[in-house]
Structures are given as structure tokens and as C-alpha cells.
mmCIF file with all atom_site columns, C-alpha atoms and ligand atoms in Angstrom:
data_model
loop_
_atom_site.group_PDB
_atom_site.id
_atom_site.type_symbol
_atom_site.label_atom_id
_atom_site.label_alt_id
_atom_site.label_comp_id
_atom_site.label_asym_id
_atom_site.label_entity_id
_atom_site.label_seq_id
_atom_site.pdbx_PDB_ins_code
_atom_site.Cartn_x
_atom_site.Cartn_y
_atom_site.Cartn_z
_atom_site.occupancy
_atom_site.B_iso_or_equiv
_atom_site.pdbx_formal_charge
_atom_site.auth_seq_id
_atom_site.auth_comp_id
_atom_site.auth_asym_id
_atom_site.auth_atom_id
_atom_site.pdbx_PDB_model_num
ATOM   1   C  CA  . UNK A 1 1   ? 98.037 55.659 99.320  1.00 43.00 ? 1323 UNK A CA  1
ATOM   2   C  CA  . UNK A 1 2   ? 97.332 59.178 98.960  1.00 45.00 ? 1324 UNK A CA  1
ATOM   3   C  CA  . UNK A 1 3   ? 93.434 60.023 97.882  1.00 51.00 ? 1325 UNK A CA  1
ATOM   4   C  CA  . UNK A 1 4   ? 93.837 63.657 97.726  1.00 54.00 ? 1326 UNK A CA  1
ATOM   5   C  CA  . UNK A 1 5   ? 96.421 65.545 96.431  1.00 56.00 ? 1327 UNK A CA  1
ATOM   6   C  CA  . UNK A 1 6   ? 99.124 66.600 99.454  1.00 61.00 ? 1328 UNK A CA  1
ATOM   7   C  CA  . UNK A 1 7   ? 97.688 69.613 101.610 1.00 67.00 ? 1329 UNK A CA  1
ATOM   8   C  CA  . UNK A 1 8   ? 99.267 71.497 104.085 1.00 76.00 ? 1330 UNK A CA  1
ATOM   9   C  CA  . UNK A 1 9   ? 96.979 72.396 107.088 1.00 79.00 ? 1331 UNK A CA  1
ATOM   10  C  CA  . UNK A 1 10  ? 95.334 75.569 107.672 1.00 79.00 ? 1332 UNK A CA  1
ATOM   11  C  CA  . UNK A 1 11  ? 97.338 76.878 110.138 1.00 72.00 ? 1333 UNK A CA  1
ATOM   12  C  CA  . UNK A 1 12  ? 95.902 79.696 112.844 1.00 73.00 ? 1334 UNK A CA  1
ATOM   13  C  CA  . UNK A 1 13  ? 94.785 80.389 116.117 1.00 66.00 ? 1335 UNK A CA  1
ATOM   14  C  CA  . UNK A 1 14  ? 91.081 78.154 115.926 1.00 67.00 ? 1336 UNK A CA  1
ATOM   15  C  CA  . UNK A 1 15  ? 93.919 75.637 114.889 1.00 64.00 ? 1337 UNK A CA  1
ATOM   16  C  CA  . UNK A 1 16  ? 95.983 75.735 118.178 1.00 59.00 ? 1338 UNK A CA  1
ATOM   17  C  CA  . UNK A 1 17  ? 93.530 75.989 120.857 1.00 61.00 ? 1339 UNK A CA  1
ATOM   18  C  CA  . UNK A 1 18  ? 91.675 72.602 119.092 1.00 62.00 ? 1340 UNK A CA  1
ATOM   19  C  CA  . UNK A 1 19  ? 94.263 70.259 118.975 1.00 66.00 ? 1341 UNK A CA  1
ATOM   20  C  CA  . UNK A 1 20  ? 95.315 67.923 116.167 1.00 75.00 ? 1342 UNK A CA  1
ATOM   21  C  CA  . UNK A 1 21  ? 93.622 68.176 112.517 1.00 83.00 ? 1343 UNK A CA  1
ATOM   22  C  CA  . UNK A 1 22  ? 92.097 65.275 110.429 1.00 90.00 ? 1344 UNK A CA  1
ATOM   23  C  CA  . UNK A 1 23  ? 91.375 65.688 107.076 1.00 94.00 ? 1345 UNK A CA  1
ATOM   24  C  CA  . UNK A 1 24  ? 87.767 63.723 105.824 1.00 96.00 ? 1346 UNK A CA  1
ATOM   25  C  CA  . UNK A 1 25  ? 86.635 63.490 103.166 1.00 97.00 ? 1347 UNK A CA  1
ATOM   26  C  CA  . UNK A 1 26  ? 82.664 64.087 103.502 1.00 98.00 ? 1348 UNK A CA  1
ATOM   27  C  CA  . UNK A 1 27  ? 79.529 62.525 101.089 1.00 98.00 ? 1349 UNK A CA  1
ATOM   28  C  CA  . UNK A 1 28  ? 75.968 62.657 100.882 1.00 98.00 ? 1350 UNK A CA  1
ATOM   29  C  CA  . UNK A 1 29  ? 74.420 59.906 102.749 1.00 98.00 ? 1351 UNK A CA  1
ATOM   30  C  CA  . UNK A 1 30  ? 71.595 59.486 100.182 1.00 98.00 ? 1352 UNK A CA  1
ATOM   31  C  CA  . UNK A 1 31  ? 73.454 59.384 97.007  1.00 98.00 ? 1353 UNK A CA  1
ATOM   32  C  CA  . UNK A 1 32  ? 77.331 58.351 98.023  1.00 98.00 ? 1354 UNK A CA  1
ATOM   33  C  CA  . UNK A 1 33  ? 78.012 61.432 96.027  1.00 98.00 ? 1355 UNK A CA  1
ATOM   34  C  CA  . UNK A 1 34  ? 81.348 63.481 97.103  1.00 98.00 ? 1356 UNK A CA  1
ATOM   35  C  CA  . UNK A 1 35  ? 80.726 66.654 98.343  1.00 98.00 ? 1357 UNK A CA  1
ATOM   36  C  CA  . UNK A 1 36  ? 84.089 68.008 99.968  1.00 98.00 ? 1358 UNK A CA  1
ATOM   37  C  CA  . UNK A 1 37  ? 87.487 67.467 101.413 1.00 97.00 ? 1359 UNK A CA  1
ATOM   38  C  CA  . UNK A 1 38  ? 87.656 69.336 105.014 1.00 97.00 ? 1360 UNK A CA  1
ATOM   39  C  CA  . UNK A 1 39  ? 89.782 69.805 107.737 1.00 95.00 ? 1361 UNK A CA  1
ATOM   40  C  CA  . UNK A 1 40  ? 88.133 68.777 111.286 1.00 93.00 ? 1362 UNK A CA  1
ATOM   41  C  CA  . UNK A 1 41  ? 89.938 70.131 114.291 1.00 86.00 ? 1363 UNK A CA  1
ATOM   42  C  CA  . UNK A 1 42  ? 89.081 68.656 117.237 1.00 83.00 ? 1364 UNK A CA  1
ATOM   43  C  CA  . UNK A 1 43  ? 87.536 65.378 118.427 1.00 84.00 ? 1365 UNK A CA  1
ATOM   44  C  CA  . UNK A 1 44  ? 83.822 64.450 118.529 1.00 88.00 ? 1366 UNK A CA  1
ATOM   45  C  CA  . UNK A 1 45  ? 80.667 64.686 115.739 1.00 92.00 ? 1367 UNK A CA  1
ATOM   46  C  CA  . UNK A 1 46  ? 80.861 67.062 113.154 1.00 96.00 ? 1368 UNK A CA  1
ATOM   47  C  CA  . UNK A 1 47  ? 77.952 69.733 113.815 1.00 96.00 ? 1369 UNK A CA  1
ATOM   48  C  CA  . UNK A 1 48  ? 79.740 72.372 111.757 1.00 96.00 ? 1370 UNK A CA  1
ATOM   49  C  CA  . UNK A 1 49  ? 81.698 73.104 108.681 1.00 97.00 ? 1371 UNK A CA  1
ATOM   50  C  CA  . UNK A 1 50  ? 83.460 75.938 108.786 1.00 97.00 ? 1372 UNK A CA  1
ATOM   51  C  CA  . UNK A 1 51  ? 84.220 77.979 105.690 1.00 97.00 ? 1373 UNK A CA  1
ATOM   52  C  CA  . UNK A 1 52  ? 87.783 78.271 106.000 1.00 96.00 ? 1374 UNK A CA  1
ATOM   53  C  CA  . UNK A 1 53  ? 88.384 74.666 106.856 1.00 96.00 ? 1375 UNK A CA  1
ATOM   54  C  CA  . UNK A 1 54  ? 87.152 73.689 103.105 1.00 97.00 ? 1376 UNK A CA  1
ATOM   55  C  CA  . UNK A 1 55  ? 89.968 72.227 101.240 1.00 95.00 ? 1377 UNK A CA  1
ATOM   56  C  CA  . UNK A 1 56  ? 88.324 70.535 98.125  1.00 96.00 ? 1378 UNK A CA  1
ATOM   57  C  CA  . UNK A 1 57  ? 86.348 71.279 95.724  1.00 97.00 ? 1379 UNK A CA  1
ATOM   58  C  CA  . UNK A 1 58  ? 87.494 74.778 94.608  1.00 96.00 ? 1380 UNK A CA  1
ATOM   59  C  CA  . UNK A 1 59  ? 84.396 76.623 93.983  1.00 96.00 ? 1381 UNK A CA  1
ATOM   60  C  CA  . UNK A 1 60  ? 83.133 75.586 97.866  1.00 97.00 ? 1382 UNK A CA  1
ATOM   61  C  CA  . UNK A 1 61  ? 86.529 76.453 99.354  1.00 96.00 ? 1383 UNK A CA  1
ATOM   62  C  CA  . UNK A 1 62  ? 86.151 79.802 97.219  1.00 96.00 ? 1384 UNK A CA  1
ATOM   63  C  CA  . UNK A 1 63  ? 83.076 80.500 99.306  1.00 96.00 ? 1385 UNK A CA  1
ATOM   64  C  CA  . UNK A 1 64  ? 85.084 81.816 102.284 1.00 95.00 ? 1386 UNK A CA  1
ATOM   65  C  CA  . UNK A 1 65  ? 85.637 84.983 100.016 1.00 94.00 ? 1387 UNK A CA  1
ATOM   66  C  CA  . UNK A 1 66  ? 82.260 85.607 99.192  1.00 93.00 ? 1388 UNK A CA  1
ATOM   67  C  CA  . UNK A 1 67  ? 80.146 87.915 101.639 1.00 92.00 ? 1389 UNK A CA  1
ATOM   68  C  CA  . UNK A 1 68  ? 79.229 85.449 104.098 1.00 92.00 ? 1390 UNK A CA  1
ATOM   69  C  CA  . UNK A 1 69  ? 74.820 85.918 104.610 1.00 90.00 ? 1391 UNK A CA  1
ATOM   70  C  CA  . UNK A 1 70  ? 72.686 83.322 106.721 1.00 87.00 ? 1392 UNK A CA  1
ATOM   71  C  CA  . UNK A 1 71  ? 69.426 84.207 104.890 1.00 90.00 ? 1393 UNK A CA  1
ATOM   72  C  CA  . UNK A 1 72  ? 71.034 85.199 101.296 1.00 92.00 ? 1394 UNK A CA  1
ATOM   73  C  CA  . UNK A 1 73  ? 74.244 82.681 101.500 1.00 95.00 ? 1395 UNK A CA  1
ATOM   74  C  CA  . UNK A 1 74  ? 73.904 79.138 99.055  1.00 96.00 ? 1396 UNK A CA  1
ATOM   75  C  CA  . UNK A 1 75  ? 73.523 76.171 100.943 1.00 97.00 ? 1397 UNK A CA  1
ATOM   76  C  CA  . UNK A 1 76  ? 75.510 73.300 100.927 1.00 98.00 ? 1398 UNK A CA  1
ATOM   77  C  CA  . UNK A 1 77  ? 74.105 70.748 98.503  1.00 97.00 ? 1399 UNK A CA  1
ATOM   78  C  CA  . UNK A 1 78  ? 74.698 67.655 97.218  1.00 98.00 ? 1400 UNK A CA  1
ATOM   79  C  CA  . UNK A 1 79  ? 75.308 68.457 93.453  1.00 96.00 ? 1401 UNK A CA  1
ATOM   80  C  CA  . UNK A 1 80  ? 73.561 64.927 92.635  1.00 98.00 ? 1402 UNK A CA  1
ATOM   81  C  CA  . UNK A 1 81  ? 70.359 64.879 94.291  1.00 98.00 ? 1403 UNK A CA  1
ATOM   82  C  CA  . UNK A 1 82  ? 70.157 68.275 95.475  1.00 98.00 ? 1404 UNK A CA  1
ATOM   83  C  CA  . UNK A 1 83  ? 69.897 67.287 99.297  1.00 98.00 ? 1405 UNK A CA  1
ATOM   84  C  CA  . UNK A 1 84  ? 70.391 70.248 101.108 1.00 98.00 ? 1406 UNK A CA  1
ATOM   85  C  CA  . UNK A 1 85  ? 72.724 68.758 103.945 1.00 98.00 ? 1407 UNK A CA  1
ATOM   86  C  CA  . UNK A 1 86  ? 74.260 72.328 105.504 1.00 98.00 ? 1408 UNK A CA  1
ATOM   87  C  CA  . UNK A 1 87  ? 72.327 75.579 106.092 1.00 97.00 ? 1409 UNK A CA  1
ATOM   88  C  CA  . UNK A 1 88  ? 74.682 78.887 106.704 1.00 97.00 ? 1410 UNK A CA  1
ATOM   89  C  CA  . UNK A 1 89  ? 75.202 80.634 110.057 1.00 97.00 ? 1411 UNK A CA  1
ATOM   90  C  CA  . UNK A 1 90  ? 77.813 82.537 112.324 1.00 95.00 ? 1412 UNK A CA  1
ATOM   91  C  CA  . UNK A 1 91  ? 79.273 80.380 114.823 1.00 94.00 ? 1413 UNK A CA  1
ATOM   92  C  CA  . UNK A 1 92  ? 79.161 83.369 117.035 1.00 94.00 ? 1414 UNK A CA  1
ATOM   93  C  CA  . UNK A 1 93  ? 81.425 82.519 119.486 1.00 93.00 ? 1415 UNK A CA  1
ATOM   94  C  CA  . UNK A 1 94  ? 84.023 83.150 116.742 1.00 92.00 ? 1416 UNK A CA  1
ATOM   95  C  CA  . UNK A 1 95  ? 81.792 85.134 114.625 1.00 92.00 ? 1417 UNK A CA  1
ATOM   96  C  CA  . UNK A 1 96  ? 82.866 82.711 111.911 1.00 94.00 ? 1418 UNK A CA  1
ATOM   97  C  CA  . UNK A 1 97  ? 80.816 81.478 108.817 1.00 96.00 ? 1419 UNK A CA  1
ATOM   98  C  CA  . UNK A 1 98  ? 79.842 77.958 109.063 1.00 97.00 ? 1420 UNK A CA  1
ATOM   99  C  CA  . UNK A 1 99  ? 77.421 75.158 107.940 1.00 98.00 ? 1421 UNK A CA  1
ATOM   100 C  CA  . UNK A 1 100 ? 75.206 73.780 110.643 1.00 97.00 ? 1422 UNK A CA  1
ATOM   101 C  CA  . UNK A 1 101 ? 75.367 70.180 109.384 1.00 98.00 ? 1423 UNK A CA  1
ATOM   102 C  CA  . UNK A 1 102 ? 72.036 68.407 109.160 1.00 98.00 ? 1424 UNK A CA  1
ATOM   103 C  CA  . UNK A 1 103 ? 72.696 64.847 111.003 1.00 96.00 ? 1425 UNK A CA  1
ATOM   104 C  CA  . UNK A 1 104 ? 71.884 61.573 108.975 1.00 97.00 ? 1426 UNK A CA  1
ATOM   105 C  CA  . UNK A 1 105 ? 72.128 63.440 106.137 1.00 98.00 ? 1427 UNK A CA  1
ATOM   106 C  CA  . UNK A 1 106 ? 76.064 63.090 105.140 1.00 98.00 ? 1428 UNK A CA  1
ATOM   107 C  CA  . UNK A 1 107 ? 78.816 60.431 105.941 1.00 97.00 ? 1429 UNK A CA  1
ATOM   108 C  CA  . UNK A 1 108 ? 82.604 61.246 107.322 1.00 96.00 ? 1430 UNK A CA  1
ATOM   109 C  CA  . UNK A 1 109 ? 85.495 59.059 106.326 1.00 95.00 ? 1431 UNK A CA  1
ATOM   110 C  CA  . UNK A 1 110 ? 88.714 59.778 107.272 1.00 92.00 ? 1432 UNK A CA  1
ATOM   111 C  CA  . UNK A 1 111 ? 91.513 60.574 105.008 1.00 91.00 ? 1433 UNK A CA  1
ATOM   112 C  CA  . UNK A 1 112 ? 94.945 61.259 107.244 1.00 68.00 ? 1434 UNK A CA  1
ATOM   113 C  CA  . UNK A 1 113 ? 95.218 59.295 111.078 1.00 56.00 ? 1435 UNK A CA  1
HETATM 114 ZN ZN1 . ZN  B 2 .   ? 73.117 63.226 97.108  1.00 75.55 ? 2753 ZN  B ZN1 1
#
């Protein structure tokens, strides 16, 4: 059974030197509230969310075309209780937006093997 709609992958080089994607499907942890579809590259905990790996909803995966601000950029909320459960920053290795992802504060589940 298909949850989400039928995605293709983001394809690129972050993509090819990580290995195979999984898409999950990601909720706040105090609420059960959805928050986002997105595509995790490589094994182990999530401590990031990268912009360009949103899938789902449209007005977070829009964000990667904003001008991309630690101090000024919105957080990532939970749109029911208002948990604040990623803060921006620049993965700098990459120099690539991103969500540091505040642990205990969202749950993962898996939507492709
Ligand atoms: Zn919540």
C-alpha cells in the first residue's frame, strides 16, 4: 500500500556518495502530528534535515528556494503544538541548509524498504 503519492528520488551527487535512499515519513513526538515526508540518505539517526531532501508538505519543501538564514530562517515546527523540533544551520561541510533535529522531540517511520 502506497501512503504517499509515488516520488521519484532526488537524484545528485550528496545522493551517490551516501548510498541507498529511504523515504520517512517524520511526526512530532508530543502531538503524533505529521510534519513531513523526507528523503534520508544514508544509514544511522537522523541529526539533520536537509532542505532539499523535503518531499511533502509543499510550503516546507518550498523552503529550499527561500534565502536560506540561521538567525532570520523559520524553524521547523510542529503546526499543532508549536514544538519547535528543528533549528536552521549550514551543514558546512556541504555548505548546505539544514535542520539540526532536536532528539526526543520527533518520531521516524519508514515509508519505502
Ligand atoms: Zn506537536
Amino acid at each position: 500500500m502506497h501512503i504517499v503519492k509515488t516520488v521519484e528520488f532526488k537524484m545528485d551527487a550528496y545522493l551517490r556518495c551516501r548510498g541507498t535512499p529511504a523515504l520517512i515519513s517524520i511526526s512530532c513526538a508530543h502531538c503524533d502530528k505529521y510534519l513531513m515526508v523526507y528523503q534520508k540518505d544514508g544509514p544511522g539517526p537522523l541529526l539533520r534535515c536537509y532542505l532539499d531532501r523535503i518531499h511533502h508538505p509543499e510550503p516546507l519543501e518550498n523552503r529550499q528556494h527561500d534565502l536560506f538564514d540561521k538567525r532570520h530562517s523559520p524553524v521547523l515546527e510542529c503546526s499543532h503544538c508549536k514544538a519547535v523540533i528543528g533549528v536552521p544551520m549550514i551543514y558546512k561541510k556541504e555548505n548546505r541548509p539544514a535542520y539540526r533535529m532536536r532528539k526526543g522531540l520527533f518520531k521516524i517511520k519508514r515509508l519505502y524498504k
